[in-house]
Short mmCIF file of C-alpha atoms in Angstrom, two decimals:
data_model
loop_
_atom_site.label_atom_id
_atom_site.label_comp_id
_atom_site.label_asym_id
_atom_site.label_seq_id
_atom_site.Cartn_x
_atom_site.Cartn_y
_atom_site.Cartn_z
CA MET A 17 -9.11 17.49 11.70
CA ARG A 18 -5.93 17.62 13.82
CA ILE A 19 -4.23 14.22 13.77
CA LEU A 20 -1.09 12.83 15.41
CA ILE A 21 0.76 10.21 13.38
CA THR A 22 3.45 8.37 15.34
CA GLY A 23 6.13 6.64 13.28
CA ALA A 24 5.79 9.37 10.65
CA ALA A 25 9.32 8.84 9.31
CA GLY A 26 8.61 5.15 8.89
CA PHE A 27 7.32 3.44 5.76
CA ILE A 28 3.56 3.40 6.44
CA GLY A 29 3.62 6.55 8.57
CA PHE A 30 5.26 8.58 5.81
CA HIS A 31 2.73 7.52 3.18
CA LEU A 32 -0.22 8.06 5.51
CA SER A 33 1.02 11.50 6.57
CA GLU A 34 1.47 12.56 2.96
CA LYS A 35 -2.02 11.39 2.03
CA LEU A 36 -3.70 13.07 4.99
CA VAL A 37 -2.09 16.47 4.43
CA LYS A 38 -2.93 16.35 0.73
CA ILE A 39 -6.62 15.82 1.49
CA GLY A 40 -6.66 18.70 3.95
CA HIS A 41 -6.09 17.32 7.44
CA THR A 42 -3.70 19.00 9.86
CA VAL A 43 -1.03 16.46 10.78
CA VAL A 44 1.71 16.37 13.38
CA GLY A 45 4.21 13.61 12.69
CA LEU A 46 6.27 12.05 15.47
CA ASP A 47 9.21 9.68 15.20
CA ASN A 48 12.29 8.80 17.24
CA ILE A 49 14.33 8.12 14.04
CA ASN A 50 16.22 5.18 15.53
CA ASP A 51 18.96 3.28 13.70
CA TYR A 52 17.23 -0.09 13.34
CA TYR A 53 17.84 0.54 9.64
CA ASP A 54 19.68 3.36 7.87
CA PRO A 55 18.25 6.66 9.18
CA ARG A 56 19.11 8.23 5.82
CA LEU A 57 15.97 6.65 4.34
CA LYS A 58 13.88 8.11 7.18
CA TYR A 59 15.31 11.59 6.71
CA ASP A 60 14.70 11.35 2.97
CA ARG A 61 11.06 10.40 3.59
CA LEU A 62 10.73 13.44 5.84
CA LYS A 63 12.34 15.58 3.15
CA GLU A 64 9.49 14.52 0.83
CA LEU A 65 7.15 15.94 3.48
CA GLY A 66 9.07 19.22 3.57
CA ILE A 67 11.03 18.57 6.74
CA SER A 68 14.76 19.35 6.64
CA GLU A 69 17.16 16.96 8.38
CA LYS A 70 18.76 20.00 10.00
CA PHE A 71 15.60 20.45 12.08
CA ALA A 72 14.36 16.85 12.21
CA VAL A 73 17.51 15.62 13.94
CA LYS A 74 16.76 17.62 17.11
CA PHE A 75 14.75 15.96 19.87
CA ASN A 76 11.66 17.66 21.30
CA LYS A 77 11.72 20.55 18.80
CA SER A 78 8.74 20.80 16.48
CA CYS A 79 9.40 22.03 12.95
CA LYS A 80 7.01 23.14 10.23
CA SER A 81 7.02 21.73 6.73
CA SER A 82 8.32 23.87 3.90
CA LYS A 83 6.05 21.98 1.51
CA PHE A 84 2.76 21.54 3.38
CA GLU A 85 1.42 24.29 5.63
CA ASN A 86 -0.67 21.70 7.49
CA PHE A 87 2.23 19.41 8.49
CA GLU A 88 4.67 19.60 11.40
CA PHE A 89 7.22 17.11 12.70
CA ILE A 90 8.76 16.43 16.08
CA ARG A 91 11.47 13.95 16.99
CA LEU A 92 10.28 12.33 20.19
CA LYS A 93 10.33 8.93 21.88
CA LEU A 94 7.07 7.41 23.09
CA GLU A 95 8.99 6.32 26.19
CA ASP A 96 9.45 10.02 27.05
CA ARG A 97 6.27 10.32 29.09
CA GLU A 98 6.76 13.94 30.16
CA ASN A 99 7.36 15.41 26.72
CA LEU A 100 4.70 13.23 25.11
CA SER A 101 2.14 14.60 27.54
CA LYS A 102 3.27 18.16 26.77
CA LEU A 103 2.82 17.47 23.05
CA PHE A 104 -0.77 16.33 23.59
CA ALA A 105 -1.54 19.31 25.81
CA HIS A 106 -0.17 21.77 23.24
CA TYR A 107 -1.81 20.43 20.07
CA GLN A 108 -5.13 19.10 21.40
CA PHE A 109 -5.32 16.30 18.84
CA GLU A 110 -8.68 14.92 17.78
CA LYS A 111 -7.41 11.56 16.57
CA VAL A 112 -4.19 9.57 16.90
CA VAL A 113 -2.72 6.92 14.61
CA ASN A 114 0.03 4.92 16.29
CA LEU A 115 2.43 3.41 13.77
CA ALA A 116 5.53 3.84 15.94
CA ALA A 117 7.03 0.57 17.15
CA GLN A 118 10.24 -1.36 17.13
CA ALA A 119 9.72 -3.51 14.06
CA GLY A 120 11.16 -6.84 12.97
CA VAL A 121 10.45 -10.42 14.00
CA ARG A 122 14.03 -11.72 13.91
CA TYR A 123 15.51 -8.65 15.58
CA SER A 124 13.15 -9.15 18.53
CA ILE A 125 14.87 -12.46 19.25
CA GLU A 126 18.26 -10.73 19.45
CA ASN A 127 17.23 -7.52 21.27
CA PRO A 128 14.08 -8.15 23.33
CA GLN A 129 14.50 -5.18 25.68
CA VAL A 130 14.12 -2.67 22.87
CA TYR A 131 10.68 -4.12 22.11
CA ILE A 132 9.59 -3.89 25.74
CA ASP A 133 10.61 -0.23 25.94
CA SER A 134 9.12 0.94 22.65
CA ASN A 135 6.17 -1.37 22.04
CA LEU A 136 4.90 -1.80 25.60
CA VAL A 137 6.09 1.15 27.71
CA GLY A 138 5.74 3.57 24.79
CA PHE A 139 2.25 2.31 23.93
CA ALA A 140 1.14 2.56 27.56
CA ASN A 141 2.30 6.19 27.62
CA LEU A 142 0.35 6.88 24.45
CA LEU A 143 -2.83 5.32 25.86
CA GLU A 144 -2.51 7.48 28.97
CA CYS A 145 -2.14 10.62 26.87
CA CYS A 146 -5.17 9.68 24.79
CA ARG A 147 -7.20 9.14 27.94
CA ARG A 148 -6.17 12.32 29.71
CA HIS A 149 -6.51 14.55 26.64
CA PHE A 150 -9.89 13.21 25.47
CA ILE A 151 -8.82 11.80 22.10
CA LYS A 152 -11.85 10.94 19.96
CA HIS A 153 -10.26 7.84 18.38
CA LEU A 154 -6.97 5.96 18.64
CA ILE A 155 -6.06 3.77 15.67
CA PHE A 156 -3.03 1.57 16.22
CA ALA A 157 -0.88 -0.87 14.27
CA SER A 158 -0.96 -4.51 15.23
CA SER A 159 0.46 -7.25 13.02
CA SER A 160 -0.33 -10.51 11.24
CA SER A 161 2.52 -11.93 13.33
CA VAL A 162 0.08 -12.43 16.21
CA TYR A 163 -1.40 -15.42 14.35
CA GLY A 164 1.80 -17.40 14.87
CA GLN A 165 1.53 -20.94 13.53
CA ASN A 166 -2.24 -20.85 13.01
CA LYS A 167 -3.16 -23.48 10.44
CA LYS A 168 -6.70 -22.31 9.62
CA VAL A 169 -6.82 -19.88 6.70
CA PRO A 170 -7.68 -17.20 5.98
CA PHE A 171 -6.69 -15.73 9.36
CA SER A 172 -9.66 -14.24 11.18
CA THR A 173 -9.72 -11.79 14.08
CA GLU A 174 -11.92 -14.41 15.77
CA ASP A 175 -9.03 -16.91 15.81
CA ASN A 176 -7.18 -17.69 19.01
CA VAL A 177 -3.85 -15.85 19.09
CA ASP A 178 -2.61 -16.84 22.54
CA HIS A 179 0.55 -18.52 21.27
CA PRO A 180 2.87 -15.94 19.63
CA ILE A 181 6.21 -17.30 18.43
CA SER A 182 8.23 -14.07 18.60
CA LEU A 183 8.51 -11.29 21.16
CA TYR A 184 7.49 -8.82 18.44
CA ALA A 185 4.21 -10.69 18.02
CA ALA A 186 3.77 -10.86 21.78
CA THR A 187 4.11 -7.09 22.10
CA LYS A 188 1.53 -6.55 19.35
CA LYS A 189 -0.94 -8.89 21.03
CA SER A 190 -0.26 -7.04 24.28
CA ASN A 191 -1.09 -3.73 22.57
CA GLU A 192 -4.47 -5.13 21.54
CA LEU A 193 -5.23 -6.19 25.13
CA MET A 194 -4.09 -2.84 26.53
CA ALA A 195 -6.24 -0.89 24.05
CA HIS A 196 -9.25 -3.10 24.75
CA THR A 197 -8.89 -2.43 28.48
CA TYR A 198 -8.54 1.34 28.04
CA SER A 199 -11.62 1.47 25.83
CA HIS A 200 -13.58 -0.54 28.40
CA LEU A 201 -12.43 1.44 31.44
CA TYR A 202 -12.21 4.97 30.06
CA GLY A 203 -14.68 4.98 27.20
CA PHE A 204 -12.61 6.24 24.29
CA PRO A 205 -12.66 4.35 20.97
CA THR A 206 -9.64 2.31 19.89
CA THR A 207 -9.18 0.37 16.66
CA GLY A 208 -6.41 -2.15 16.08
CA LEU A 209 -5.24 -3.03 12.58
CA ARG A 210 -3.36 -6.27 11.92
CA PHE A 211 -1.16 -5.36 8.94
CA PHE A 212 -0.21 -8.07 6.45
CA THR A 213 3.21 -7.76 4.71
CA VAL A 214 3.03 -4.19 3.45
CA TYR A 215 5.32 -3.28 0.54
CA GLY A 216 5.88 -0.50 -1.96
CA PRO A 217 8.05 2.58 -2.68
CA TRP A 218 10.03 3.89 0.30
CA GLY A 219 9.71 0.47 1.96
CA ARG A 220 11.88 -0.81 4.79
CA PRO A 221 15.31 -2.22 3.86
CA ASP A 222 14.84 -5.25 6.12
CA MET A 223 11.75 -6.48 4.25
CA ALA A 224 11.80 -9.21 1.60
CA MET A 225 10.93 -6.92 -1.31
CA PHE A 226 13.89 -4.65 -0.62
CA LEU A 227 16.35 -7.43 0.22
CA PHE A 228 15.55 -9.43 -2.89
CA THR A 229 15.61 -6.45 -5.25
CA ASN A 230 18.87 -5.15 -3.83
CA ALA A 231 20.58 -8.55 -4.05
CA ILE A 232 19.42 -9.30 -7.60
CA MET A 233 20.39 -5.83 -8.81
CA ASN A 234 23.88 -6.31 -7.37
CA ASP A 235 24.36 -9.91 -8.53
CA LYS A 236 24.34 -11.29 -4.99
CA PRO A 237 22.54 -14.42 -3.78
CA ILE A 238 19.19 -14.07 -2.05
CA LYS A 239 18.31 -16.04 1.08
CA VAL A 240 15.15 -18.08 0.54
CA PHE A 241 13.98 -19.47 3.88
CA ASN A 242 12.02 -22.69 4.34
CA ASN A 243 13.30 -23.61 0.86
CA GLY A 244 10.75 -21.25 -0.64
CA ASN A 245 7.76 -23.07 0.86
CA GLN A 246 6.14 -19.92 2.22
CA GLU A 247 3.20 -17.75 1.26
CA ARG A 248 2.61 -14.13 2.19
CA ASP A 249 -0.40 -11.85 1.86
CA PHE A 250 1.60 -9.05 0.23
CA THR A 251 -0.34 -5.77 0.47
CA TYR A 252 0.54 -2.66 -1.52
CA ILE A 253 1.04 0.52 0.48
CA ASP A 254 -1.61 2.59 -1.35
CA ASP A 255 -4.28 0.02 -0.47
CA ILE A 256 -3.21 0.11 3.17
CA VAL A 257 -3.30 3.91 3.31
CA ALA A 258 -6.71 4.07 1.63
CA GLY A 259 -8.10 1.69 4.26
CA VAL A 260 -6.62 3.61 7.19
CA VAL A 261 -7.93 6.93 5.85
CA LYS A 262 -11.46 5.50 5.69
CA ILE A 263 -11.20 4.51 9.35
CA ILE A 264 -9.84 7.91 10.36
CA ASP A 265 -12.66 9.71 8.55
CA ALA A 266 -15.40 7.51 10.05
CA GLN A 267 -17.53 9.27 12.66
CA ASN A 268 -19.33 6.37 14.32
CA ASN A 269 -16.46 4.83 16.28
CA GLU A 270 -17.39 3.21 19.58
CA GLY A 271 -15.50 1.04 22.04
CA TYR A 272 -12.79 -1.33 20.88
CA SER A 273 -12.57 -2.90 17.44
CA LEU A 274 -10.03 -5.04 15.61
CA TYR A 275 -9.52 -5.69 11.91
CA ASN A 276 -7.18 -7.45 9.53
CA ILE A 277 -5.90 -5.19 6.76
CA GLY A 278 -4.31 -7.04 3.86
CA ASN A 279 -4.73 -8.00 0.23
CA SER A 280 -6.43 -11.32 1.04
CA LYS A 281 -4.60 -12.98 -1.86
CA PRO A 282 -1.53 -14.86 -0.62
CA VAL A 283 1.38 -15.28 -3.03
CA SER A 284 4.08 -17.94 -2.83
CA LEU A 285 7.55 -16.67 -2.04
CA LEU A 286 8.96 -18.22 -5.22
CA ALA A 287 6.27 -16.56 -7.38
CA PHE A 288 7.07 -13.28 -5.65
CA ILE A 289 10.76 -13.68 -6.50
CA GLU A 290 9.93 -14.59 -10.10
CA GLU A 291 7.93 -11.36 -10.47
CA ILE A 292 10.87 -9.31 -9.17
CA GLU A 293 13.18 -11.13 -11.61
CA GLN A 294 10.83 -10.28 -14.46
CA GLN A 295 10.65 -6.60 -13.51
CA LEU A 296 14.44 -6.37 -13.18
CA GLY A 297 15.18 -8.50 -16.24
CA LYS A 298 17.65 -10.52 -14.17
CA SER A 299 17.67 -13.94 -12.56
CA ALA A 300 18.21 -14.42 -8.84
CA GLN A 301 20.91 -16.59 -7.30
CA LYS A 302 18.90 -18.48 -4.68
CA GLU A 303 20.39 -19.74 -1.44
CA MET A 304 17.85 -22.20 -0.05
CA LEU A 305 17.75 -22.18 3.76
CA PRO A 306 15.61 -23.74 6.53
CA MET A 307 12.82 -21.89 8.35
CA GLN A 308 14.05 -19.16 10.70
CA PRO A 309 12.97 -18.88 14.35
CA GLY A 310 9.85 -16.73 14.66
CA ASP A 311 8.88 -17.16 11.00
CA VAL A 312 5.58 -18.63 9.79
CA GLU A 313 4.77 -20.62 6.65
CA ARG A 314 1.71 -18.70 5.48
CA THR A 315 -0.23 -15.50 6.06
CA TRP A 316 -3.68 -14.78 4.62
CA ALA A 317 -6.01 -12.04 5.81
CA ASP A 318 -9.76 -12.36 6.16
CA VAL A 319 -10.77 -8.74 5.48
CA GLU A 320 -14.53 -9.20 5.15
CA SER A 321 -15.32 -7.16 8.26
CA LEU A 322 -13.16 -4.27 7.04
CA LYS A 323 -14.92 -4.39 3.68
CA ARG A 324 -18.31 -4.43 5.39
CA ASP A 325 -17.65 -1.63 7.87
CA PHE A 326 -15.45 0.69 5.82
CA GLU A 327 -15.84 -0.39 2.18
CA TYR A 328 -12.18 -1.40 2.14
CA LYS A 329 -11.12 -2.57 -1.32
CA PRO A 330 -7.49 -3.54 -2.05
CA ASN A 331 -7.02 -3.40 -5.82
CA THR A 332 -3.26 -3.49 -6.52
CA ASN A 333 -2.06 -6.87 -7.74
CA ILE A 334 1.44 -8.16 -7.08
CA SER A 335 2.66 -7.41 -10.60
CA GLN A 336 1.56 -3.77 -10.44
CA GLY A 337 2.95 -3.32 -6.95
CA ILE A 338 6.35 -4.80 -7.68
CA GLU A 339 6.65 -2.73 -10.86
CA LYS A 340 6.06 0.44 -8.84
CA PHE A 341 8.53 -0.59 -6.14
CA VAL A 342 11.27 -1.49 -8.63
CA SER A 343 10.76 1.81 -10.47
CA TRP A 344 11.17 3.71 -7.18
CA TYR A 345 14.15 1.61 -6.12
CA LYS A 346 16.04 2.29 -9.35
CA SER A 347 15.29 5.99 -9.16
CA TYR A 348 16.21 6.36 -5.48
CA TYR A 349 19.43 4.36 -5.56
CA THR A 350 20.79 5.62 -8.87
CA LYS A 351 20.26 9.33 -8.17
CA SER A 352 23.35 11.46 -7.92
#
């Protein structure tokens, strides 16, 4: 199957691309490689996929992997409507997984325009390409952020999410509405996935796992917001990828569908920090701070529909996941 993965140099996109090529799919990875966080990490992820930075740095030039004969990469912005359409026309994709987006809740408060351009304009361009090039199935990343300050737990896709508390969340909710409309009007299947706090090796430097590990390793204080009174449904990357692959491989996709994808076992922020301390063998210096704008107290995914429809089964507990992340972190940041 020929599959387009957008955001392929990102955390989830990299892992998904690697998995898909290893099980025999033909994958084209797309990414704009922006500088929201250090592009070095993105280029190193691509290197793991056999893509040299020398070629990856160039816009609108596809390059073949030196490691996987069934993987290619192209640096391209979703906002670039003309070249995106050319890409679709050339490769004739069967399915598309959209993981490209401007990420970050707090950053969306500081730089809203970037989110409009990437998450709304870019997604609209992608939907148009899927429609005009007869894509069999579009799977796209939404976020647990859409639930905002919902008090009922676990969070269900049946819950009202009309009150986002960050622009990032608003763009993700908008993506869901846009995909629903395209499925209704033009008849191609779309599936939205609300991701819940994904972590693991090669993770983003702006996420809690990375920030806490880095600070503790370097004897710096960690910022603990809401005085530690938060819970997150931390979900290990391998469980996420396994779930997405099941959806990609499914043949009976119709219309629009929406799922939570998480571990469904929320962990307190303080327990999360304690587990990192144990894995590092060092204690954290905690700087207790109030809740940040756009943050929520708790996330908890109801994944029963994903289990029912795709036999989704997250099975990595927080101790196992943190151990794997810390092992990767030490290896990656101590290499010569």
